[in-house]
Short mmCIF file of C-alpha atoms and ligand atoms in Angstrom, two decimals:
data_model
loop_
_atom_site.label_atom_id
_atom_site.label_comp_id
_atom_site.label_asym_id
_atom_site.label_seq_id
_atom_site.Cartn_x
_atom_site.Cartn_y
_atom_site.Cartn_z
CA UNK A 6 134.22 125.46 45.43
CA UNK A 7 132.77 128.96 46.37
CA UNK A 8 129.20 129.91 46.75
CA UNK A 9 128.14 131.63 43.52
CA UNK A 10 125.39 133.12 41.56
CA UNK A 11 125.37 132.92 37.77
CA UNK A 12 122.74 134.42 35.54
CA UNK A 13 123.68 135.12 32.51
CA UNK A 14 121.17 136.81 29.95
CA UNK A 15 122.57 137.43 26.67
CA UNK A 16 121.05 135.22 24.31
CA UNK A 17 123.56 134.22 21.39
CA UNK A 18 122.62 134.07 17.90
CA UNK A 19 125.71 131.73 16.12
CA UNK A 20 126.69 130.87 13.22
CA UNK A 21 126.59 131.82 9.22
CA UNK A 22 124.04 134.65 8.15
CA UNK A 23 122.67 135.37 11.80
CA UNK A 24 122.76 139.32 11.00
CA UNK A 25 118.92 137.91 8.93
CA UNK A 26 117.66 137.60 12.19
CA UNK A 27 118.26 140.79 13.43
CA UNK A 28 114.89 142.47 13.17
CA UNK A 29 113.21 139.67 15.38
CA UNK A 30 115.24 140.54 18.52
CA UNK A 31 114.97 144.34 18.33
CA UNK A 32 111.65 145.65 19.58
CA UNK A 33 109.43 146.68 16.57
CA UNK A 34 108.51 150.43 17.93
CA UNK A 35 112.19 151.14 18.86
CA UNK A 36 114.42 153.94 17.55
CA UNK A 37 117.79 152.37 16.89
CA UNK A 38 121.04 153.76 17.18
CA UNK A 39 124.01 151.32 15.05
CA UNK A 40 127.20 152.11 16.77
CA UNK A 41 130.82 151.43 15.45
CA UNK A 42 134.50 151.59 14.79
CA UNK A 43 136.66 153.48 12.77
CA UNK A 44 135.47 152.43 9.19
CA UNK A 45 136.25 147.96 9.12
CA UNK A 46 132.58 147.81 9.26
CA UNK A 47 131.67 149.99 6.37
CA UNK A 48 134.78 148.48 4.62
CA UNK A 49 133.95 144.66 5.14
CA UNK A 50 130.03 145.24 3.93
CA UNK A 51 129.07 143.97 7.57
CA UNK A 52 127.30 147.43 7.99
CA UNK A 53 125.37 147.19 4.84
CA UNK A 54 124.17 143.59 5.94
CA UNK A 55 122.83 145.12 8.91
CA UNK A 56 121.44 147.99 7.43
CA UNK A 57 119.52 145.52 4.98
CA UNK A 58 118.15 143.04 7.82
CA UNK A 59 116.71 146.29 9.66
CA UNK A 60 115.16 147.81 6.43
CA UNK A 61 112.20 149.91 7.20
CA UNK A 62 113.59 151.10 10.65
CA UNK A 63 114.53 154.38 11.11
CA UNK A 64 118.01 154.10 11.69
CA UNK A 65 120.02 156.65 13.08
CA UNK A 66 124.21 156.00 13.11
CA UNK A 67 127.46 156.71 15.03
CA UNK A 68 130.92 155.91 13.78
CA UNK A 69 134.36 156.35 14.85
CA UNK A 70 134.48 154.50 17.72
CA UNK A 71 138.26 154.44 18.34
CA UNK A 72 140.35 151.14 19.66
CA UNK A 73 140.57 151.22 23.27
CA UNK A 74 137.46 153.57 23.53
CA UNK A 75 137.59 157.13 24.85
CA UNK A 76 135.49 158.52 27.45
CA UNK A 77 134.97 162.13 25.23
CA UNK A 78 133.57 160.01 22.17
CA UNK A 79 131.16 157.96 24.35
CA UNK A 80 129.68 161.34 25.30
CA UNK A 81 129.25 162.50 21.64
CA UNK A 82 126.92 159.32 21.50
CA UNK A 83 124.99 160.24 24.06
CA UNK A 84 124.60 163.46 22.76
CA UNK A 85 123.48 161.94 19.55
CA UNK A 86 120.94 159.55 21.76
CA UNK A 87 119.39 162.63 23.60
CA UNK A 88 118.77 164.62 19.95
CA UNK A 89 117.10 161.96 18.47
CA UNK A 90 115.26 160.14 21.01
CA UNK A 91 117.14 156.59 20.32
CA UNK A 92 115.45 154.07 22.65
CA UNK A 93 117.81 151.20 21.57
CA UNK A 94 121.50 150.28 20.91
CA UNK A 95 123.39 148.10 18.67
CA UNK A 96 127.18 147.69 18.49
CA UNK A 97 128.53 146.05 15.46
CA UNK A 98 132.10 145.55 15.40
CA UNK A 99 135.05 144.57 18.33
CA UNK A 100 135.40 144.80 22.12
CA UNK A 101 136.51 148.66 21.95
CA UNK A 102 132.64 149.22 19.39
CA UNK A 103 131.08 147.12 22.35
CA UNK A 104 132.12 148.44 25.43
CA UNK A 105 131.84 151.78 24.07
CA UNK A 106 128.32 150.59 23.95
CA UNK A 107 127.96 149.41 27.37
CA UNK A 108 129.23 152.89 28.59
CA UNK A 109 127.18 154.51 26.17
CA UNK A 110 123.76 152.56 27.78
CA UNK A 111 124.27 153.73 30.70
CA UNK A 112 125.52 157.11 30.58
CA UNK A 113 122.59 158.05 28.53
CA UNK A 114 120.25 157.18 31.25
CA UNK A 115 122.37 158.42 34.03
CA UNK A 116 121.76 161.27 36.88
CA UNK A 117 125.01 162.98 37.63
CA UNK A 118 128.83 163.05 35.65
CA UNK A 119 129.04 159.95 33.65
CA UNK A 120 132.63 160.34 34.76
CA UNK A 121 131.55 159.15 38.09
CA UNK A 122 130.41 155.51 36.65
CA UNK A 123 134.17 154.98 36.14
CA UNK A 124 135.81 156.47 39.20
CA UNK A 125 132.91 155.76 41.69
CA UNK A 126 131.94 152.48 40.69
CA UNK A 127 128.13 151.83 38.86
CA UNK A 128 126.59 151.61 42.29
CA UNK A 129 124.48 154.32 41.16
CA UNK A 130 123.83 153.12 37.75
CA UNK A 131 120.12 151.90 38.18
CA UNK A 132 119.21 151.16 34.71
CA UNK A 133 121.00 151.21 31.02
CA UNK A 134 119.23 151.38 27.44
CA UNK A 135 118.44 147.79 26.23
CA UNK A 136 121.46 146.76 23.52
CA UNK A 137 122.24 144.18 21.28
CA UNK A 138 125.74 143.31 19.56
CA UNK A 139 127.26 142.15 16.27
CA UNK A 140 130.01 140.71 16.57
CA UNK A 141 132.89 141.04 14.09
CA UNK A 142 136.32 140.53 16.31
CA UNK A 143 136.34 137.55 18.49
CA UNK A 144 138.64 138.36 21.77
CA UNK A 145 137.25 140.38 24.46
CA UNK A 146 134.22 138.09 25.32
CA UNK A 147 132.52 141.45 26.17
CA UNK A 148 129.34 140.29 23.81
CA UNK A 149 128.38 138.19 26.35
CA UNK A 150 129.44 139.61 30.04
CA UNK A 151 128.42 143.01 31.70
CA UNK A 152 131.68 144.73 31.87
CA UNK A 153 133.85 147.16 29.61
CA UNK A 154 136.72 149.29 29.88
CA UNK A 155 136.99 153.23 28.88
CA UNK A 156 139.88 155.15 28.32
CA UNK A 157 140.32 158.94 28.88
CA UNK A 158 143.49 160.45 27.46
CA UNK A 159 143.67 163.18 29.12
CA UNK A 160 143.57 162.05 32.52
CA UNK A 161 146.22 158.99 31.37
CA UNK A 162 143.81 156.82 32.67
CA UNK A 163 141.89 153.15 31.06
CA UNK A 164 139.03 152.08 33.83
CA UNK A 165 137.10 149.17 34.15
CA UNK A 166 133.48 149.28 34.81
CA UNK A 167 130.95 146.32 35.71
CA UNK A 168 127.22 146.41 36.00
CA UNK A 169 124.08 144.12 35.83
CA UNK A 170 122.51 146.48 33.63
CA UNK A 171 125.72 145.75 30.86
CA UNK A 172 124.59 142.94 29.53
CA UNK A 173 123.60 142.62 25.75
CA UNK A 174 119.97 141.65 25.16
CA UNK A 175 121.73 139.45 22.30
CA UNK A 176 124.91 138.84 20.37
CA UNK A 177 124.89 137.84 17.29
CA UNK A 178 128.12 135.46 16.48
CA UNK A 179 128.45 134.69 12.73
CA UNK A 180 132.26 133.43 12.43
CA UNK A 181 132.13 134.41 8.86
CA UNK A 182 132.38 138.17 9.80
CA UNK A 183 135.93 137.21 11.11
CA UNK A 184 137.26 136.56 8.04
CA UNK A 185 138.31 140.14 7.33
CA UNK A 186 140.49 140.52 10.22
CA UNK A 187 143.51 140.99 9.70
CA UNK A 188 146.51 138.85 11.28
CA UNK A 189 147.79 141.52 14.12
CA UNK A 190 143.61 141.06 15.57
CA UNK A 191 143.46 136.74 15.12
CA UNK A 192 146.70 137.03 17.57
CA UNK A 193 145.17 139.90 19.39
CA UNK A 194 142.10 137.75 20.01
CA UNK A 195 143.82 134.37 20.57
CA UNK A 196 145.94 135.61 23.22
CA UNK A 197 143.03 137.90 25.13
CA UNK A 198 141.05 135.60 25.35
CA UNK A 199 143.66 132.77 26.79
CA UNK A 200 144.63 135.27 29.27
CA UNK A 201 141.07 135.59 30.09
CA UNK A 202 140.81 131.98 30.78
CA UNK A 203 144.30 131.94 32.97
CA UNK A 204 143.48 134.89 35.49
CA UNK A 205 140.61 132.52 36.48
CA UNK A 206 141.97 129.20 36.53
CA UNK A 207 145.80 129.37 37.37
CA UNK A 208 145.45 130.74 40.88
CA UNK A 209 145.01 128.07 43.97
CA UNK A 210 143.60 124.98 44.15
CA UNK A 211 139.53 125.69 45.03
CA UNK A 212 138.03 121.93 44.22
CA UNK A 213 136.22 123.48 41.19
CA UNK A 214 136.40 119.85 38.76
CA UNK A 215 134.57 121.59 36.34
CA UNK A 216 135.37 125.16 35.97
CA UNK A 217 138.96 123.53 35.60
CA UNK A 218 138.33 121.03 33.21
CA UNK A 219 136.38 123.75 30.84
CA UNK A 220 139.10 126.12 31.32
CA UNK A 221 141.60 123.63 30.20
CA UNK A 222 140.18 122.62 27.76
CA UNK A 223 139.60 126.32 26.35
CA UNK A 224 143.19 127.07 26.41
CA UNK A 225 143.96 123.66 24.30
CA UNK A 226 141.75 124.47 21.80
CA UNK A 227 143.34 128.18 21.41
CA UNK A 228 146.19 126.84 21.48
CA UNK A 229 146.08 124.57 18.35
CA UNK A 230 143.63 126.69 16.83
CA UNK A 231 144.88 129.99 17.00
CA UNK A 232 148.22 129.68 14.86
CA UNK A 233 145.74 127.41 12.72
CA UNK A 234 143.31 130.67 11.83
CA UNK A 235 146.64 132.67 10.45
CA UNK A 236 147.48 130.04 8.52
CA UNK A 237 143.69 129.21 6.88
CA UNK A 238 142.13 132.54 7.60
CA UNK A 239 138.62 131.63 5.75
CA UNK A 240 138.23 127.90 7.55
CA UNK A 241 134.74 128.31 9.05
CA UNK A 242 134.96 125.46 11.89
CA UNK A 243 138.31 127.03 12.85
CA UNK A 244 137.12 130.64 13.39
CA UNK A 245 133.42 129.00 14.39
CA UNK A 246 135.65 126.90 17.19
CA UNK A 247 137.62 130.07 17.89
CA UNK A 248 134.92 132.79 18.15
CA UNK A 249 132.66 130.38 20.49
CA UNK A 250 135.92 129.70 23.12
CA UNK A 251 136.82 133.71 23.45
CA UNK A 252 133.11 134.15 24.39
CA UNK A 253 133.31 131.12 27.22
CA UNK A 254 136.56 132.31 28.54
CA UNK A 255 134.91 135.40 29.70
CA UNK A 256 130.82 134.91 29.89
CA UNK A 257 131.43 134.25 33.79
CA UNK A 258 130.76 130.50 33.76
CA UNK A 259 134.48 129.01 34.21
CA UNK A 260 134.28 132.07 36.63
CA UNK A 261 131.98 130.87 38.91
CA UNK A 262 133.02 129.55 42.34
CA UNK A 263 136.71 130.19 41.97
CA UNK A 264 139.31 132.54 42.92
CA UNK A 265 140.36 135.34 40.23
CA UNK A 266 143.50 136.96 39.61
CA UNK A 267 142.62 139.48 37.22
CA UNK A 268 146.45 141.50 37.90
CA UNK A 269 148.24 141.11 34.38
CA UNK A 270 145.04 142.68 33.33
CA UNK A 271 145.07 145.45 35.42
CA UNK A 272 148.48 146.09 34.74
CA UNK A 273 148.11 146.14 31.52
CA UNK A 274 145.41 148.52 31.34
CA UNK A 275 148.07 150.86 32.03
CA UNK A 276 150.67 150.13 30.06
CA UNK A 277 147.47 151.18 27.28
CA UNK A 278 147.16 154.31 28.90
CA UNK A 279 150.65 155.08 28.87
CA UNK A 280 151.33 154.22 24.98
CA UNK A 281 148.12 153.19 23.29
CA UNK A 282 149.55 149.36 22.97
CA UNK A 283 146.95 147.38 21.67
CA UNK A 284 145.35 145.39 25.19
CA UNK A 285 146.34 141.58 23.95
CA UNK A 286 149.86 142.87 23.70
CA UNK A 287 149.82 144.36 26.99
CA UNK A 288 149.30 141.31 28.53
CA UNK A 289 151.89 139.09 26.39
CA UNK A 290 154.27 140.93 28.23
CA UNK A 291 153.07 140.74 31.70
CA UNK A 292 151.65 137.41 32.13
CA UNK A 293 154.88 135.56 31.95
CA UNK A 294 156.81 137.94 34.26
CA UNK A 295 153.97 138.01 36.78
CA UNK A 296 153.21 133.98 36.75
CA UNK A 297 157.31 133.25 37.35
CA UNK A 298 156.73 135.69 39.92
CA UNK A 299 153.96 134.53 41.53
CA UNK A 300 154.95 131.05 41.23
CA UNK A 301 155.55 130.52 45.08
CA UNK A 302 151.58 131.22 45.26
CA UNK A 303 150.20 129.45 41.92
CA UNK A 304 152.64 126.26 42.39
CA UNK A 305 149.80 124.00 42.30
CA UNK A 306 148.06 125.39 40.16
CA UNK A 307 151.06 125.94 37.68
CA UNK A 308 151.66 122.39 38.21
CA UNK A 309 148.13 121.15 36.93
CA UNK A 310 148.33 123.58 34.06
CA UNK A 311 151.81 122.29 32.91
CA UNK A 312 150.73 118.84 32.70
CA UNK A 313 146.72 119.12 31.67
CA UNK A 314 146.92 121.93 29.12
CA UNK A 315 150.97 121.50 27.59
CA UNK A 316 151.29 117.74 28.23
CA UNK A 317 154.62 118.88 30.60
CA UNK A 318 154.83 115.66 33.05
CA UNK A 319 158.47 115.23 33.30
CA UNK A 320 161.15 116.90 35.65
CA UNK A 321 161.28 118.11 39.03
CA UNK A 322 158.48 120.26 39.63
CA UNK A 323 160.65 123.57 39.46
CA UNK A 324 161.48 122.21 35.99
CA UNK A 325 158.03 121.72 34.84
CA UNK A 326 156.78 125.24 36.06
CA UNK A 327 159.70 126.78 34.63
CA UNK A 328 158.94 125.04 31.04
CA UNK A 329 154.88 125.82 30.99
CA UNK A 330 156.02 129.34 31.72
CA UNK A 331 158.67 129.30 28.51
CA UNK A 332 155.54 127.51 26.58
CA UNK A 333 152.82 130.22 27.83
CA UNK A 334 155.57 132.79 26.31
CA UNK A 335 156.92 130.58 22.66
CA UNK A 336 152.77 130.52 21.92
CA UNK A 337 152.62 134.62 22.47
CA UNK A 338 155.66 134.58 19.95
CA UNK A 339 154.41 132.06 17.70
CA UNK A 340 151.23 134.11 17.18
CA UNK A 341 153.59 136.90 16.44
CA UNK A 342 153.15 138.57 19.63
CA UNK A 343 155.84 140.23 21.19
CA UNK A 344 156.53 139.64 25.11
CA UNK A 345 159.02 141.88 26.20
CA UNK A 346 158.22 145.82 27.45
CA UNK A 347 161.13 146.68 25.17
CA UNK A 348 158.94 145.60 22.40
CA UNK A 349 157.23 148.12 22.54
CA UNK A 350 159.29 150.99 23.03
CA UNK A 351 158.89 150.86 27.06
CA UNK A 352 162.40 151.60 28.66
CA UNK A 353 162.96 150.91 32.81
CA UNK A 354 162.40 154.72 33.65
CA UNK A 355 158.81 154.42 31.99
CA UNK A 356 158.09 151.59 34.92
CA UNK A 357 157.51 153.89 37.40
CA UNK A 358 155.06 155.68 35.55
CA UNK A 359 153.05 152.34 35.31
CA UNK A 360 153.44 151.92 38.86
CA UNK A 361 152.32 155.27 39.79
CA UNK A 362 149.26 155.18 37.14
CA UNK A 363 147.91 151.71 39.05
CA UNK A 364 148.84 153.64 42.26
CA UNK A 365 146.79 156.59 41.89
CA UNK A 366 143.69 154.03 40.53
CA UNK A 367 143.88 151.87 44.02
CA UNK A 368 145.40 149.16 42.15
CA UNK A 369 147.54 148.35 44.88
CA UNK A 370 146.63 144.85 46.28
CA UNK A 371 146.36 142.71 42.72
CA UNK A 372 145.64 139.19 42.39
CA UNK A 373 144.00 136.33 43.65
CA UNK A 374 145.13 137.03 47.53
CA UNK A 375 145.09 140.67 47.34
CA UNK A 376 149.07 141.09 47.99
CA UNK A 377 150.57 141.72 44.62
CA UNK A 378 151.73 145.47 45.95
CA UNK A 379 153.29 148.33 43.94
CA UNK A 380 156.67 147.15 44.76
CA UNK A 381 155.70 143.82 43.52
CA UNK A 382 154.74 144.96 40.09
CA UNK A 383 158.14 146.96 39.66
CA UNK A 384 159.47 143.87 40.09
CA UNK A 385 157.51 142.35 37.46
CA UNK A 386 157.57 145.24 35.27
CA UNK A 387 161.83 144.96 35.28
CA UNK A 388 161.83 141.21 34.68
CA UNK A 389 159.29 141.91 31.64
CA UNK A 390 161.66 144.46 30.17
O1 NZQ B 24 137.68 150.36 14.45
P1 NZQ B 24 137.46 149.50 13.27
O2 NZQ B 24 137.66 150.18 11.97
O3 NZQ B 24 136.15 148.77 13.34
O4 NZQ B 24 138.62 148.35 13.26
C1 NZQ B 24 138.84 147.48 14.32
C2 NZQ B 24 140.02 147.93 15.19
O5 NZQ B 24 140.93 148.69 14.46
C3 NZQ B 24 139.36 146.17 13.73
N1 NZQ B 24 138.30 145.20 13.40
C4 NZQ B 24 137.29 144.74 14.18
N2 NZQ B 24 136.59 143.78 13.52
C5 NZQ B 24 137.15 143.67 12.29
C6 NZQ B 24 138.23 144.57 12.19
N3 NZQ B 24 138.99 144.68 11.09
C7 NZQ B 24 138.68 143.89 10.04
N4 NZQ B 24 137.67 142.98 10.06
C8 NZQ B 24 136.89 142.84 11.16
N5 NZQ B 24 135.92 141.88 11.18
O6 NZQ B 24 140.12 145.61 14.80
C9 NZQ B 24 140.73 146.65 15.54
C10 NZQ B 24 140.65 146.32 17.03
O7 NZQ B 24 139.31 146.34 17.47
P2 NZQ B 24 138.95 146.38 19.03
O8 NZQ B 24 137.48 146.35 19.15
O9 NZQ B 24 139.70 147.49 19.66
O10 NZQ B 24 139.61 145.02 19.56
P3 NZQ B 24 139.20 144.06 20.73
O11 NZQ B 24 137.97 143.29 20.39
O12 NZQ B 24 140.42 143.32 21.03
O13 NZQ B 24 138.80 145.03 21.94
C11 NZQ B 24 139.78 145.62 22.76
C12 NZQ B 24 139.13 146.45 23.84
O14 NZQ B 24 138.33 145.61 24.72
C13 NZQ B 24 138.76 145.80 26.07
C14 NZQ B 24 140.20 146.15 25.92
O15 NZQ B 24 140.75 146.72 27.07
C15 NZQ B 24 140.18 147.10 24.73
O16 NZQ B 24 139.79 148.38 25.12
N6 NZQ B 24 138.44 144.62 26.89
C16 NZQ B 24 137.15 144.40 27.21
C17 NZQ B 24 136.78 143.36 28.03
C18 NZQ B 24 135.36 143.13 28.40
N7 NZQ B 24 134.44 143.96 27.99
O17 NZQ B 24 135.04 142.16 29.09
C19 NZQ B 24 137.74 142.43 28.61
C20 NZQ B 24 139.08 142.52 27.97
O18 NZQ B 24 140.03 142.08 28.91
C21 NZQ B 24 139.49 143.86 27.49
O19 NZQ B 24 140.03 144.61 28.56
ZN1 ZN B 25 141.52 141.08 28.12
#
């Protein structure tokens, strides 16, 4: 196992009617700003819950956060923090509603081109307003770690950022708010967050008992549970089981001490930028593609997850990879995911435009060694088609 610090802040209000408790986590003399999306909040009453717990605050709000957030919106927020003196942040709603967040807290407080936070790195980023979340779309596990993603349309272009200063003072988790989703977002959320899980455990051996055993474990329960919550969308301990496991998969601790692979993500950031493809899909496609691949370099590794997470323990072991791979892919479909680039309206000659995109970002030495090269993703790319 590899050296490793792990401090994780976000406290994490769970369970039914947490939203009650709002007011006692939010500093009494701050001015609040309630972030979100595109209208599910308003729609699903989750807004007006929140509006009721903070009651006697002045509350100042900003809507239309869009999927797969854009840089040019994140600014209007800012805008709207500066002209109204907002000294505290609350996202209520998915990953895109938190992220957008994260970006937000930062870029109000920074010196310089906010643009700079996603093309420099957050080196410079020395502090970010305090935030909390709400969240209503268990996936991204991004209301409990310190990183987001941004996208900016008109440089084709959907960056990851990272900073200590990202993470949410608190999260509050009530799986009831799930209930609303509708099917396309339980699969979306389901497969993120077992992706999540996979680009940190099914890389190379690294003597990590635990971070293994918690990772497997993880993907079994998505795995029964997720085509479960389509079929019973309003069983609490389901979605309660469900909304707790996408927030482990990516709250750094199975991370700890163990290599990361991290490429089908990264890859599928830009088939997003290319088409707007919603991010779970994105990496339906590539993940099976990339681990047959790859499977020279994760043969252990693909080995232990054949026979500890699908129960795969006969055949030679060429046969065994080959059949966790076709499982990894039948559970995409089974959610009603598609895994092919086709799928999506993505023809061979668009490839190279997905090359070039991770080319010009310096995505050029992917996964858990650092040799997954351009010409390796075209490859990957074609056998996804
Ligand atoms: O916009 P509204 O109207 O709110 O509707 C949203 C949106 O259309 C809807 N929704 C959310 N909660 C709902 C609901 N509809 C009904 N009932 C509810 N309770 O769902 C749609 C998708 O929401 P979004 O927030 O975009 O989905 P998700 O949580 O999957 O977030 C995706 C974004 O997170 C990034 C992705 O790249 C993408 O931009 N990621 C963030 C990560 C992180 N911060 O660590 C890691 C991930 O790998 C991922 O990259
Ligand atoms: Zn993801």
């Amino acid at each position: 196992m590899n050296n490793f610090d792990f401090h994780n802040p976000t406290k994490i209000l769970f369970g039914k009617g947490r939203i009650e408790h709002l007011n006692d986590h939010i500093p009494v003399d701050a001015k609040v700003l309630i972030i979100y999306g595109g209208g599910s909040a308003e729609r699903t009453g989750v807004l007006e819950q929140v509006r009721t717990a903070l009651s006697g605050r002045t509350l100042v709000e900003f809507g239309g956060i869009e999927p797969n957030p854009r840089y040019a919106t994140t600014l209007n927020a800012v805008k709207v923090i500066v002209d109204n003196n907002i000294t505290f942040l609350l996202a209520v709603g998915g990953g895109s509603v938190i992220d957008a967040t994260k970006f937000i807290a930062m870029a109000s407080l920074y010196v310089g081109d906010p643009w700079e936070i996603l093309t420099a790195g957050t080196a410079k980023v020395t502090a970010a307003m305090p935030f909390g979340t709400v969240l209503t779309l268990p996936a991204t596990g991004s209301e409990m770690n310190n990183g987001g993603v941004i996208t900016n349309p008109e440089k084709i272009a959907k960056l990851p950022f990272r900073s200590p200063h990202c993470y949410p003072i608190f999260s509050v988790l009530d799986p009831e708010l799930t209930y609303t989703l509708p099917a396309r977002q339980i699969a979306n959320g389901a497969a993120d967050a077992f992706v999540h899980i996979i680009e940190q455990y099914l890389t190379y051996p690294s003597g990590a008992h635990v971070q293994d055993g918690f990772a497997e474990s993880l993907l079994r329960t998505i795995i029964e549970l997720g085509p479960k919550a389509l079929e019973t969308p309003e069983d609490y301990d389901i979605r309660a089981s469900l909304m707790w496991t996408a927030t482990l998969a990516l709250n750094g601790l199975i991370g700890t001490g163990v290599p990361q692979d991290w490429a089908s993500h990264m890859i599928g950031h830009e088939i997003t930028a290319l088409n707007d493809t919603d991010h779970a899909r994105t990496l339906a496609v590539v993940l099976p593609s990339l681990l047959n691949d790859q499977r020279g370099h994760k043969h252990e590794k693909l080995l232990q997850y054949a026979s500890n997470v699908w129960g795969i323990t006969e055949g030679t072991d060429a046969v065994r990879i080959d059949a966790a791979i076709d499982a990894t892919r039948a559970f995409f479909e089974q959610l009603g995911i598609k895994t092919r680039l086709s799928d999506y309206g993505i023809a061979a000659a668009e490839i190279e435009l997905i090359v070039s995109a991770l080319q010009e970002h310096g995505m050029t030495a992917l996964g858990e060694h650092k040799d997954i090269t351009p010409t390796d993703v075209r490859r990957i790319l074609e056998a996804s088609l």
